């Protein structure tokens, strides 16, 4: 277990650890900035290409031998050509961004000296889970078991390139075994590992939210100076987009081959989008009690300051208790009054969570965006564009 330190303060890194990263470091001595992209390409090819070759060999890649040939299976392409590489590339994007968040928390002076030990304990706890070989082993075991159960017990009704129905029952193709024991477990492992990482990040920020942080109610981010925590959650859009693509592939098959109504995807899509956004934004929501207290206290404090200053301003300039030779125009008093008013407006507009609606909407949109092409199955693109333009105009 290793921790990056800045000015002797440990910094939590979410992705730079664990059994798989140790494996990569062992076999890849020279790390370049393109390493994750190269691994993503190799993983996509490793998951998808054997399925294609085996399907061609067994005659189920195209044609009418099965209802859903390999090349017509939307779900397999979105899983292994979109989601798998995105899950890996996301490490190169999300990891450094959240590292910057952790560095800023540690070095910006927000942690009081008396809370430093608790902060270090939170970092150590996060690193233990990140580096746990047992945790990754459990994740892989769950991925493998769930895949096998889904493949061999809950078989689909529509014959496809993975199984053929005959009088003797269901006959699995060679591609089905690669799919069940290699491709899908890799996809599931990458997905479940990201869920574990999100949990780890949430737990770390929960520990931070329990500290007595130094917050400034007049900070222009309107979140006491910790708006960067919530706003950086938007980088998890890589994960939500990947899951949206998987959702699109699964329901695309249902619509094309099982006559599933397009309107039927609205409820599950909305439900999953809401759950994902809540799960991703949960760490930022932990700061609600702290921000509520800071805002309430600041309203009283700045209200009292405003009352004191405006009373003096009123006495001096409205009631005439000022030097007749002193002019209001150009006086510093009026500028100070304006500055005080602006400060109070910032306090009054302070958010109770360190993120805005744009971040939340962006996360939801990243999941919904890959689903929109499904509407092309029942509506021409021209009509979709016309409908959207009517709504916008």
mmCIF file of C-alpha atoms in Angstrom, residues 137-288:
data_model
loop_
_atom_site.group_PDB
_atom_site.id
_atom_site.type_symbol
_atom_site.label_atom_id
_atom_site.label_comp_id
_atom_site.label_asym_id
_atom_site.label_seq_id
_atom_site.Cartn_x
_atom_site.Cartn_y
_atom_site.Cartn_z
ATOM 1 C CA UNK A 137 -10.962 -11.540 -6.258
ATOM 2 C CA UNK A 138 -14.508 -11.338 -4.923
ATOM 3 C CA UNK A 139 -15.450 -8.938 -7.728
ATOM 4 C CA UNK A 140 -14.109 -11.358 -10.343
ATOM 5 C CA UNK A 141 -15.845 -14.317 -8.659
ATOM 6 C CA UNK A 142 -19.186 -12.507 -8.653
ATOM 7 C CA UNK A 143 -18.678 -11.559 -12.308
ATOM 8 C CA UNK A 144 -17.946 -15.148 -13.331
ATOM 9 C CA UNK A 145 -20.779 -16.726 -11.336
ATOM 10 C CA UNK A 146 -23.382 -14.206 -12.507
ATOM 11 C CA UNK A 147 -22.302 -14.712 -16.121
ATOM 12 C CA UNK A 148 -22.501 -18.503 -15.940
ATOM 13 C CA UNK A 149 -25.913 -18.345 -14.267
ATOM 14 C CA UNK A 150 -27.195 -15.968 -16.904
ATOM 15 C CA UNK A 151 -25.739 -18.016 -19.737
ATOM 16 C CA UNK A 152 -26.607 -21.570 -18.802
ATOM 17 C CA UNK A 153 -29.664 -21.239 -16.567
ATOM 18 C CA UNK A 154 -31.594 -18.231 -17.847
ATOM 19 C CA UNK A 155 -31.330 -18.896 -21.577
ATOM 20 C CA UNK A 156 -33.031 -16.497 -23.975
ATOM 21 C CA UNK A 157 -36.154 -17.587 -25.792
ATOM 22 C CA UNK A 158 -34.977 -16.385 -29.205
ATOM 23 C CA UNK A 159 -32.294 -18.626 -30.787
ATOM 24 C CA UNK A 160 -29.128 -16.667 -31.478
ATOM 25 C CA UNK A 161 -25.476 -17.181 -32.340
ATOM 26 C CA UNK A 162 -24.778 -18.552 -28.844
ATOM 27 C CA UNK A 163 -27.320 -21.351 -28.775
ATOM 28 C CA UNK A 164 -29.395 -23.313 -31.215
ATOM 29 C CA UNK A 165 -32.734 -24.902 -30.399
ATOM 30 C CA UNK A 166 -33.375 -28.428 -31.591
ATOM 31 C CA UNK A 167 -35.580 -31.354 -30.734
ATOM 32 C CA UNK A 168 -33.070 -32.485 -28.105
ATOM 33 C CA UNK A 169 -32.946 -29.091 -26.422
ATOM 34 C CA UNK A 170 -30.471 -26.215 -26.539
ATOM 35 C CA UNK A 171 -27.095 -26.736 -28.183
ATOM 36 C CA UNK A 172 -24.404 -24.246 -27.231
ATOM 37 C CA UNK A 173 -22.017 -22.992 -29.891
ATOM 38 C CA UNK A 174 -18.259 -22.736 -29.416
ATOM 39 C CA UNK A 175 -18.602 -18.959 -29.331
ATOM 40 C CA UNK A 176 -20.979 -19.329 -26.390
ATOM 41 C CA UNK A 177 -18.225 -20.775 -24.212
ATOM 42 C CA UNK A 178 -15.795 -17.953 -25.000
ATOM 43 C CA UNK A 179 -18.643 -15.520 -24.364
ATOM 44 C CA UNK A 180 -19.546 -17.101 -21.004
ATOM 45 C CA UNK A 181 -16.083 -17.759 -19.584
ATOM 46 C CA UNK A 182 -13.979 -14.964 -21.110
ATOM 47 C CA UNK A 183 -15.797 -12.020 -22.690
ATOM 48 C CA UNK A 184 -18.685 -11.350 -20.319
ATOM 49 C CA UNK A 185 -16.668 -12.003 -17.124
ATOM 50 C CA UNK A 186 -14.175 -9.357 -18.293
ATOM 51 C CA UNK A 187 -17.018 -6.910 -18.943
ATOM 52 C CA UNK A 188 -18.693 -7.714 -15.616
ATOM 53 C CA UNK A 189 -15.392 -7.486 -13.731
ATOM 54 C CA UNK A 190 -14.622 -4.041 -15.144
ATOM 55 C CA UNK A 191 -18.159 -2.854 -14.340
ATOM 56 C CA UNK A 192 -18.282 -4.243 -10.789
ATOM 57 C CA UNK A 193 -14.785 -2.919 -10.112
ATOM 58 C CA UNK A 194 -15.974 0.581 -11.013
ATOM 59 C CA UNK A 195 -18.918 0.158 -8.641
ATOM 60 C CA UNK A 196 -16.426 -0.817 -5.934
ATOM 61 C CA UNK A 197 -14.258 2.197 -6.751
ATOM 62 C CA UNK A 198 -17.256 4.516 -6.576
ATOM 63 C CA UNK A 199 -18.089 3.052 -3.173
ATOM 64 C CA UNK A 200 -14.486 3.577 -2.054
ATOM 65 C CA UNK A 201 -14.510 7.197 -3.256
ATOM 66 C CA UNK A 202 -17.862 7.769 -1.548
ATOM 67 C CA UNK A 203 -16.546 6.377 1.722
ATOM 68 C CA UNK A 204 -13.426 8.566 1.523
ATOM 69 C CA UNK A 205 -15.457 11.727 0.907
ATOM 70 C CA UNK A 206 -17.868 10.719 3.671
ATOM 71 C CA UNK A 207 -14.928 10.635 6.075
ATOM 72 C CA UNK A 208 -13.779 14.042 4.787
ATOM 73 C CA UNK A 209 -17.294 15.463 5.195
ATOM 74 C CA UNK A 210 -17.203 14.540 8.884
ATOM 75 C CA UNK A 211 -14.143 16.740 9.461
ATOM 76 C CA UNK A 212 -14.428 20.349 10.605
ATOM 77 C CA UNK A 213 -13.312 21.820 7.287
ATOM 78 C CA UNK A 214 -12.457 25.487 6.904
ATOM 79 C CA UNK A 215 -15.184 26.800 4.608
ATOM 80 C CA UNK A 216 -15.667 30.364 3.393
ATOM 81 C CA UNK A 217 -19.330 31.276 2.864
ATOM 82 C CA UNK A 218 -18.462 34.136 0.484
ATOM 83 C CA UNK A 219 -16.425 31.916 -1.821
ATOM 84 C CA UNK A 220 -17.547 32.602 -5.418
ATOM 85 C CA UNK A 221 -18.217 28.905 -6.119
ATOM 86 C CA UNK A 222 -21.256 29.295 -3.805
ATOM 87 C CA UNK A 223 -20.295 26.075 -2.037
ATOM 88 C CA UNK A 224 -17.987 27.396 0.659
ATOM 89 C CA UNK A 225 -14.924 26.668 -1.470
ATOM 90 C CA UNK A 226 -15.544 22.929 -1.972
ATOM 91 C CA UNK A 227 -17.528 23.171 -5.203
ATOM 92 C CA UNK A 228 -14.651 21.421 -6.969
ATOM 93 C CA UNK A 229 -15.577 18.178 -5.176
ATOM 94 C CA UNK A 230 -19.060 17.896 -6.650
ATOM 95 C CA UNK A 231 -18.270 19.379 -10.037
ATOM 96 C CA UNK A 232 -15.506 16.834 -10.687
ATOM 97 C CA UNK A 233 -18.016 14.003 -10.313
ATOM 98 C CA UNK A 234 -18.987 14.802 -13.914
ATOM 99 C CA UNK A 235 -16.048 12.744 -15.149
ATOM 100 C CA UNK A 236 -17.981 9.616 -14.180
ATOM 101 C CA UNK A 237 -19.963 10.360 -17.346
ATOM 102 C CA UNK A 238 -17.582 7.925 -19.076
ATOM 103 C CA UNK A 239 -19.118 5.151 -16.983
ATOM 104 C CA UNK A 240 -22.717 6.276 -17.453
ATOM 105 C CA UNK A 241 -22.216 6.594 -21.222
ATOM 106 C CA UNK A 242 -20.820 3.044 -21.362
ATOM 107 C CA UNK A 243 -23.806 1.727 -19.409
ATOM 108 C CA UNK A 244 -26.174 3.663 -21.657
ATOM 109 C CA UNK A 245 -24.600 1.964 -24.673
ATOM 110 C CA UNK A 246 -25.091 -1.455 -23.051
ATOM 111 C CA UNK A 247 -28.711 -0.594 -22.241
ATOM 112 C CA UNK A 248 -29.221 0.514 -25.841
ATOM 113 C CA UNK A 249 -27.805 -2.750 -27.184
ATOM 114 C CA UNK A 250 -29.918 -4.953 -24.928
ATOM 115 C CA UNK A 251 -33.182 -3.157 -25.604
ATOM 116 C CA UNK A 252 -32.282 -2.737 -29.262
ATOM 117 C CA UNK A 253 -32.345 -6.512 -29.580
ATOM 118 C CA UNK A 254 -35.665 -6.642 -27.739
ATOM 119 C CA UNK A 255 -37.189 -4.080 -30.090
ATOM 120 C CA UNK A 256 -35.814 -5.561 -33.311
ATOM 121 C CA UNK A 257 -36.275 -9.257 -32.616
ATOM 122 C CA UNK A 258 -38.906 -9.637 -29.895
ATOM 123 C CA UNK A 259 -41.352 -6.835 -30.816
ATOM 124 C CA UNK A 260 -40.717 -4.935 -27.599
ATOM 125 C CA UNK A 261 -42.504 -1.546 -27.768
ATOM 126 C CA UNK A 262 -40.170 1.440 -27.951
ATOM 127 C CA UNK A 263 -42.305 3.232 -25.356
ATOM 128 C CA UNK A 264 -41.484 0.455 -22.913
ATOM 129 C CA UNK A 265 -37.882 1.594 -22.503
ATOM 130 C CA UNK A 266 -38.826 4.921 -20.907
ATOM 131 C CA UNK A 267 -39.429 3.625 -17.373
ATOM 132 C CA UNK A 268 -36.311 1.423 -17.064
ATOM 133 C CA UNK A 269 -34.123 4.071 -18.734
ATOM 134 C CA UNK A 270 -35.349 6.800 -16.377
ATOM 135 C CA UNK A 271 -35.010 4.533 -13.336
ATOM 136 C CA UNK A 272 -31.441 3.506 -14.165
ATOM 137 C CA UNK A 273 -30.456 7.100 -14.981
ATOM 138 C CA UNK A 274 -31.789 8.326 -11.621
ATOM 139 C CA UNK A 275 -30.081 5.522 -9.685
ATOM 140 C CA UNK A 276 -26.748 6.149 -11.447
ATOM 141 C CA UNK A 277 -26.875 9.909 -10.853
ATOM 142 C CA UNK A 278 -27.732 9.426 -7.176
ATOM 143 C CA UNK A 279 -24.963 6.848 -6.724
ATOM 144 C CA UNK A 280 -22.393 9.098 -8.388
ATOM 145 C CA UNK A 281 -23.472 12.319 -6.651
ATOM 146 C CA UNK A 282 -23.889 10.696 -3.236
ATOM 147 C CA UNK A 283 -20.350 11.627 -2.079
ATOM 148 C CA UNK A 284 -21.067 15.302 -2.711
ATOM 149 C CA UNK A 285 -24.418 15.072 -0.909
ATOM 150 C CA UNK A 286 -22.544 14.020 2.244
ATOM 151 C CA UNK A 287 -21.430 17.648 2.592
ATOM 152 C CA UNK A 288 -25.039 18.881 2.930
#
